[in-house]
Amino acid sequence: MIVGLSSERIRMRFAISALALSVVINLAAFSAAQARPFPGPDVQQIYNRLLPQIEKIPAFDHHAHPGFADDPDIDAMAAPPNASLPLRTRDDNPELAAAAKALFGYPYADFSPEHAKWLLDKKAELKKQFPGTAYFNSILDKLNTESSVANRAMMPDYLDAKRFPWVFFADSFLWPFNNEHETARNPDEGVFIPLQEKMLHRWMQQENVTKLPAGFGDYLKFISQVLEDNSKRGGIAMKFEVAYFRPTTFSDPTRAQAEDIYQRYVAGGIPSEKDYRTFQDVIFRYLVTEGGRLHLPVHIHSAVGIGDYFNLSQSNIMNLETVLRDPRYASTTFVMIHGGYPLEREAIWLAAMKNVYLDSSFGELAQYPSAFKDTLKMWLETFPDKITFGTDCFPYNQVLGSEESYWLGVQSSRTALAAALAEMVSENEITEPRALELAHAYLHDTAVKLYEGRVH
Ligand SMILES: [Zn+2]
């Protein structure tokens, strides 16, 4: 028979061609979506397109230490003398001349004394031209930074509170007893611990308290009062630098244990290290809980730190995992300052918790952009909605200030961000419009949302 195909065969043919068509369609979809392991030759062009758009995004700097070098309130602690600094953060980094050129038109490539004088004179002239808060606002304008957190002991009158929201230090509440043992542990603690004592006294002065309360309950009330007053005075978050002073493993003792230790040592005597830590563990958890009640996010230094005695294994960000994943603290927002660097690969998985965020500051100064790009890329590929930008700017010395440090942090972050996103686009991971959404989130939006309308 040549009368065509049986209906059975027609059905089969149709089924086979439909299957072939769907395979073709699926393959096409597959090849468009499948990520590839290397960026293509278009990566530089994508970078060139993304960078100017990223530079136009007004940034929210989530961690910085703005202020003049001679301002004692710039931090609640100080760098120990003679501390080793990684290559890029030294004040002889030639990139700082580029920073001075970009910000102030600095015409030299080095900072010899006579050249440095040019820069000092220029800044003095600008401070006259931009008096009061106008000087640092003008620096933010030049960097296209809308606002920058001021992580400071106290706020000075030369920073505009609207553009420099205050993050205050909460560590000093952990050190109310005789600190002879802690201060003597090594030369770095010899610098750090007395400054914690000083900070605690400043909080006492603020609350008109001349001596520590006799009862533990009243000590907790005093702490809460400071937090509430700081919040009223513009504080948007509390910051812990505790990794500098003791290991960040926090046990879970009872309130009664802490009360007993408080009663024994508030009026004098030197607590054993074990007793002191037990007391501190309760106070730390109290502060974290209060951060939830008062809508004060808790910032925690979570990276290496300055000072040759800084113990990385004892301050490993993963030590905090039990606290961060504790459902009792679900209403507290945590920001892991410096993102656990150099353990940022582990750290990003802590951001699986809905209330945990990572800040990338310092990573962009400790690393050059070529390496920081890889950090950002890995984070953007994991929890892109949980990471925030910060510079960790600080004054280097009398000549090179937080201004140049700001510039280096902003430039490094924007270029590394553009490079990370360009690779992701070129490797078929995301589209270019999506890359720009992620850039907005990282540079501004994600952090701003944490403060419920108190910052912009
Ligand atoms: Zn810092």
XYZ file of C-alpha atoms and ligand atoms in Angstrom:
457
model
C 0.000 0.000 0.000
C 1.211 3.342 -0.859
C -1.690 5.143 0.665
C 0.322 7.063 3.174
C 0.988 6.279 6.743
C -1.299 4.508 9.100
C -2.821 6.704 11.741
C -0.740 4.800 14.295
C 2.476 5.777 12.500
C 1.333 9.344 12.086
C 0.777 9.638 15.813
C 4.218 8.199 16.472
C 5.892 10.532 14.023
C 4.151 13.479 15.569
C 5.220 12.382 19.016
C 8.824 11.942 17.893
C 9.001 15.320 16.169
C 7.362 17.002 19.157
C 9.983 15.417 21.364
C 12.777 16.543 19.044
C 11.376 20.078 19.044
C 11.212 20.194 22.820
C 14.803 18.931 23.039
C 15.889 21.723 20.693
C 13.959 24.297 22.713
C 15.363 23.008 25.977
C 18.885 22.972 24.610
C 18.514 26.550 23.498
C 17.283 27.584 26.934
C 20.003 25.522 28.550
C 22.818 27.081 26.563
C 21.534 30.607 27.324
C 21.352 29.969 31.064
C 24.294 27.677 31.631
C 27.103 29.492 33.399
C 30.573 29.037 31.998
C 33.788 28.751 33.973
C 35.703 31.599 32.340
C 34.688 35.140 31.463
C 34.498 35.723 27.712
C 36.408 38.322 25.707
C 33.562 40.769 26.428
C 34.416 41.055 30.155
C 36.427 44.277 29.809
C 33.654 45.926 27.781
C 31.046 44.900 30.342
C 33.271 46.320 33.094
C 33.664 49.537 31.107
C 29.877 49.819 30.844
C 29.163 48.928 34.475
C 31.774 51.060 36.243
C 30.438 54.525 35.299
C 26.933 53.422 36.292
C 28.228 52.047 39.598
C 30.087 55.301 40.225
C 26.771 57.152 39.895
C 25.117 55.155 42.700
C 25.129 57.299 45.875
C 26.682 55.056 48.523
C 25.878 54.343 52.145
C 29.189 53.645 53.890
C 28.270 51.152 56.598
C 31.528 51.277 58.561
C 33.961 54.184 58.836
C 35.962 56.214 61.360
C 35.688 59.761 60.038
C 37.401 62.611 61.827
C 40.647 64.505 62.168
C 43.829 62.718 63.247
C 44.152 64.751 66.444
C 40.584 63.980 67.564
C 40.768 61.631 70.584
C 37.147 60.477 70.139
C 37.724 58.899 66.780
C 37.676 55.427 68.353
C 37.131 53.822 71.749
C 40.539 52.221 71.364
C 43.851 53.044 69.718
C 46.405 51.276 67.578
C 49.170 49.862 69.739
C 52.522 51.516 69.027
C 54.717 49.747 66.488
C 52.006 47.374 65.273
C 52.779 45.545 62.023
C 50.588 46.729 59.174
C 49.863 44.800 55.986
C 51.422 46.339 52.896
C 48.488 48.246 51.470
C 47.407 49.893 54.733
C 50.788 51.530 55.393
C 50.999 55.276 55.102
C 53.677 54.974 52.408
C 51.206 53.329 50.025
C 51.702 55.341 46.797
C 47.965 55.077 46.080
C 47.464 57.668 48.825
C 49.146 60.255 46.605
C 46.538 59.405 43.970
C 43.876 59.884 46.654
C 45.253 63.322 47.588
C 45.412 64.243 43.910
C 41.806 63.184 43.245
C 40.432 64.953 46.334
C 42.662 68.024 46.631
C 44.622 68.348 43.367
C 47.830 67.251 45.113
C 50.568 67.828 42.542
C 53.228 65.407 43.903
C 53.778 61.660 43.852
C 55.365 61.398 47.320
C 54.947 62.877 50.802
C 58.337 64.402 51.507
C 58.037 67.020 54.302
C 57.856 69.994 51.938
C 55.315 68.240 49.699
C 53.283 67.146 52.715
C 53.154 70.808 53.788
C 51.354 71.632 50.538
C 48.641 69.149 51.486
C 48.364 70.399 55.081
C 48.024 73.989 53.830
C 45.439 72.965 51.253
C 43.295 71.198 53.842
C 43.576 74.147 56.235
C 42.394 76.466 53.448
C 39.447 74.158 52.632
C 38.431 73.944 56.292
C 38.174 77.752 56.295
C 36.252 77.718 53.061
C 33.941 74.943 54.341
C 33.511 75.682 58.062
C 31.806 73.475 60.648
C 30.200 70.388 59.178
C 30.636 71.576 55.577
C 34.199 70.263 55.231
C 33.452 66.569 55.733
C 30.158 66.884 53.857
C 32.169 68.161 50.908
C 34.410 65.082 51.146
C 31.354 62.796 51.008
C 30.075 64.765 48.012
C 33.334 64.221 46.160
C 33.074 60.473 46.802
C 29.382 60.284 45.858
C 28.723 58.929 49.348
C 25.309 59.976 50.581
C 25.924 59.004 54.212
C 28.715 57.372 56.162
C 28.416 55.654 59.502
C 30.653 57.342 62.071
C 31.931 54.582 64.303
C 33.212 56.789 67.101
C 33.521 57.058 70.860
C 31.546 60.317 70.752
C 30.322 62.553 67.953
C 32.148 65.851 67.308
C 30.426 69.061 66.268
C 32.268 69.058 62.923
C 30.350 66.037 61.573
C 26.805 66.496 60.282
C 24.665 63.939 62.150
C 22.322 63.654 59.162
C 25.076 62.392 56.905
C 27.250 60.750 59.562
C 24.964 58.558 61.679
C 26.631 57.503 64.909
C 27.534 53.940 65.874
C 28.710 53.827 69.483
C 30.846 51.289 71.330
C 29.323 48.806 73.768
C 32.388 46.820 74.912
C 33.186 48.864 77.974
C 30.227 47.415 79.906
C 32.180 44.126 79.919
C 35.050 45.644 81.942
C 33.704 47.130 85.192
C 36.086 45.376 87.616
C 39.741 45.658 88.486
C 41.461 44.969 85.152
C 45.057 44.496 86.306
C 45.251 40.946 84.986
C 43.724 41.742 81.610
C 45.867 44.856 81.147
C 49.077 42.923 81.913
C 48.374 40.084 79.468
C 50.399 41.679 76.654
C 51.482 45.159 75.514
C 48.458 45.551 73.223
C 46.008 44.944 76.073
C 48.057 47.481 78.033
C 46.813 50.046 75.493
C 43.300 48.679 74.902
C 41.927 47.874 78.346
C 42.563 51.266 80.028
C 40.684 52.836 77.110
C 37.699 50.590 77.876
C 37.814 51.776 81.480
C 37.845 55.350 80.199
C 34.845 54.668 77.936
C 32.864 53.147 80.807
C 33.559 56.255 82.864
C 32.309 58.439 80.073
C 29.030 56.521 79.976
C 28.818 56.960 83.762
C 29.362 60.704 83.393
C 26.699 60.823 80.709
C 24.208 59.232 83.128
C 25.408 61.257 86.141
C 26.540 58.102 87.905
C 29.551 58.635 90.136
C 30.089 55.027 91.078
C 28.916 51.703 89.754
C 25.585 50.537 91.222
C 25.895 48.151 94.165
C 23.315 45.726 92.768
C 23.592 43.718 89.557
C 20.014 44.545 88.508
C 20.862 48.245 88.733
C 24.008 47.684 86.666
C 21.846 46.183 83.908
C 19.463 49.152 84.213
C 22.420 51.519 83.868
C 23.504 49.708 80.683
C 20.003 49.926 79.211
C 19.797 53.606 80.109
C 23.013 54.312 78.198
C 21.707 52.397 75.163
C 18.389 54.249 75.244
C 20.044 57.638 75.659
C 22.555 56.931 72.893
C 19.698 55.947 70.643
C 17.956 59.243 71.439
C 21.199 61.103 70.749
C 21.267 59.688 67.227
C 23.026 56.356 67.739
C 21.796 53.871 65.134
C 23.698 50.769 66.271
C 26.048 49.451 68.948
C 29.484 48.156 68.067
C 31.632 45.478 69.681
C 35.386 45.349 69.237
C 35.492 42.538 71.766
C 37.760 40.365 69.604
C 40.590 42.731 70.521
C 40.200 42.096 74.221
C 39.239 38.447 74.732
C 38.225 35.330 72.768
C 34.860 35.568 71.040
C 33.621 32.230 72.331
C 30.639 33.131 74.511
C 29.344 30.536 76.929
C 25.790 30.663 78.241
C 25.929 31.112 82.026
C 22.949 32.009 84.179
C 22.127 35.497 85.348
C 22.629 34.275 88.927
C 26.243 33.372 88.134
C 26.901 36.868 86.794
C 25.125 38.442 89.743
C 27.264 36.510 92.182
C 30.484 37.604 90.423
C 29.287 41.231 90.249
C 28.556 41.309 93.987
C 31.989 39.926 94.776
C 34.031 42.338 92.623
C 32.093 45.543 92.040
C 33.657 47.154 95.096
C 37.178 45.814 94.508
C 39.300 42.698 94.200
C 40.635 41.021 91.083
C 38.367 38.407 89.507
C 39.912 35.248 88.075
C 39.966 35.116 84.288
C 37.282 32.423 84.376
C 34.959 34.479 86.586
C 35.506 37.614 84.524
C 34.656 35.781 81.293
C 31.550 34.210 82.827
C 30.355 37.661 83.852
C 31.149 39.103 80.423
C 29.313 36.303 78.632
C 26.107 37.244 80.441
C 26.572 40.978 79.786
C 27.323 40.381 76.098
C 24.126 38.331 75.715
C 22.188 40.985 77.627
C 23.428 43.683 75.222
C 22.557 41.541 72.204
C 19.038 41.031 73.567
C 18.659 44.752 74.259
C 19.744 45.433 70.669
C 16.626 43.553 69.569
C 14.309 45.330 72.000
C 15.625 48.802 71.187
C 16.007 48.273 67.411
C 19.726 48.893 67.690
C 21.530 46.554 65.286
C 24.611 44.932 66.792
C 27.857 45.479 64.867
C 30.661 43.069 65.707
C 34.284 43.365 64.588
C 34.812 39.964 63.007
C 38.156 40.058 61.201
C 41.845 40.179 61.968
C 42.750 43.314 63.866
C 45.619 45.670 64.384
C 48.256 44.821 66.966
C 50.782 42.011 66.797
C 49.073 40.129 69.638
C 45.671 39.976 67.964
C 44.774 36.283 68.165
C 42.997 35.218 65.006
C 42.056 31.699 66.097
C 40.487 32.966 69.331
C 38.518 35.630 67.464
C 37.587 33.521 64.446
C 34.185 34.707 63.214
C 32.870 31.157 63.421
C 33.164 31.364 67.228
C 30.082 33.570 67.049
C 28.016 31.021 65.163
C 26.265 29.733 68.284
C 25.147 33.281 69.147
C 24.131 34.205 65.591
C 22.099 31.051 65.071
C 20.433 31.220 68.494
C 16.652 31.695 68.011
C 16.533 33.743 71.239
C 18.259 36.552 69.298
C 16.131 36.340 66.161
C 14.856 39.895 66.691
C 18.384 41.329 66.892
C 20.002 42.430 63.641
C 23.681 41.518 63.465
C 26.199 43.138 61.145
C 29.458 41.241 60.964
C 31.887 44.095 60.422
C 34.730 43.246 58.006
C 32.878 40.066 57.002
C 35.154 37.710 58.928
C 38.172 38.524 56.750
C 40.281 36.460 56.001
C 37.599 33.843 56.702
C 35.038 35.505 54.456
C 34.330 32.254 52.599
C 32.971 30.629 55.774
C 31.444 33.884 56.988
C 29.012 34.310 54.097
C 27.129 31.204 55.215
C 26.280 32.909 58.510
C 24.193 35.302 56.400
C 21.780 32.428 55.839
C 20.256 33.658 59.102
C 17.595 36.246 58.214
C 18.952 38.672 60.840
C 22.670 38.402 59.951
C 24.452 40.686 57.464
C 28.066 40.994 56.371
C 29.919 44.278 55.914
C 32.871 44.211 53.509
C 34.855 47.110 54.996
C 38.594 46.651 55.539
C 38.613 43.758 53.045
C 38.935 46.354 50.294
C 41.894 48.007 52.087
C 43.709 44.863 53.220
C 43.446 43.415 49.709
C 44.078 45.029 46.354
C 41.019 45.246 44.070
C 42.142 42.184 42.076
C 41.766 40.022 45.187
C 38.838 41.899 46.764
C 36.918 41.360 43.498
C 37.016 37.616 44.161
C 35.705 38.087 47.718
C 32.818 40.197 46.470
C 32.060 37.804 43.634
C 31.865 34.833 45.982
C 29.523 36.797 48.299
C 27.390 38.073 45.401
C 27.018 34.493 44.195
C 25.850 33.287 47.613
C 23.715 35.796 49.551
C 23.841 39.012 47.478
C 20.984 40.522 49.472
C 22.883 40.228 52.777
C 26.096 42.144 52.067
C 26.855 45.818 52.591
C 29.581 48.263 51.607
C 31.871 50.048 54.066
C 35.302 51.646 53.887
C 36.707 51.385 57.438
C 38.382 54.700 56.669
C 40.565 56.133 59.436
C 43.173 58.895 59.677
C 46.668 57.590 58.956
C 48.569 60.533 60.398
C 48.499 64.328 60.569
C 49.011 64.648 56.809
C 47.032 61.737 55.402
C 43.596 61.766 56.955
C 40.380 59.828 56.844
C 39.728 61.791 53.621
C 42.370 59.890 51.636
C 41.401 56.656 53.362
C 37.755 57.214 52.365
C 38.825 57.702 48.763
C 40.896 54.520 48.692
C 38.043 52.483 50.209
C 35.390 53.894 47.883
C 37.480 53.554 44.723
C 38.620 50.046 45.606
C 35.090 48.895 46.366
C 33.469 50.408 43.290
C 36.110 49.060 40.893
C 36.157 45.597 42.504
C 32.341 45.537 42.438
C 32.247 46.436 38.746
C 34.870 43.766 38.018
C 33.053 41.058 40.021
C 29.738 41.835 38.341
C 31.337 42.045 34.872
C 32.711 38.544 35.326
C 29.334 37.276 36.507
C 27.608 38.781 33.463
C 30.246 37.510 31.065
C 30.090 34.040 32.619
C 26.304 33.912 32.021
C 25.447 33.986 35.722
C 23.349 37.162 35.668
C 22.155 39.816 33.232
C 23.526 43.339 33.146
C 20.317 44.899 34.556
C 20.441 42.375 37.409
C 24.104 43.304 37.993
C 23.074 46.920 38.538
C 20.324 45.888 40.960
C 22.906 43.959 42.975
C 25.235 46.977 42.894
C 22.493 49.241 44.312
C 21.727 46.722 47.042
C 25.362 46.322 48.097
C 26.359 49.985 47.902
C 23.268 51.453 49.516
C 19.865 49.807 49.795
C 20.511 46.700 51.922
C 22.234 48.627 54.718
C 19.784 51.539 54.717
C 16.824 49.171 55.207
C 18.307 47.868 58.465
C 17.747 51.226 60.178
C 14.015 51.550 59.569
C 14.022 55.071 58.198
C 16.683 56.526 60.495
C 19.294 56.802 57.722
C 19.209 57.397 53.983
Zn 36.650 49.942 61.920
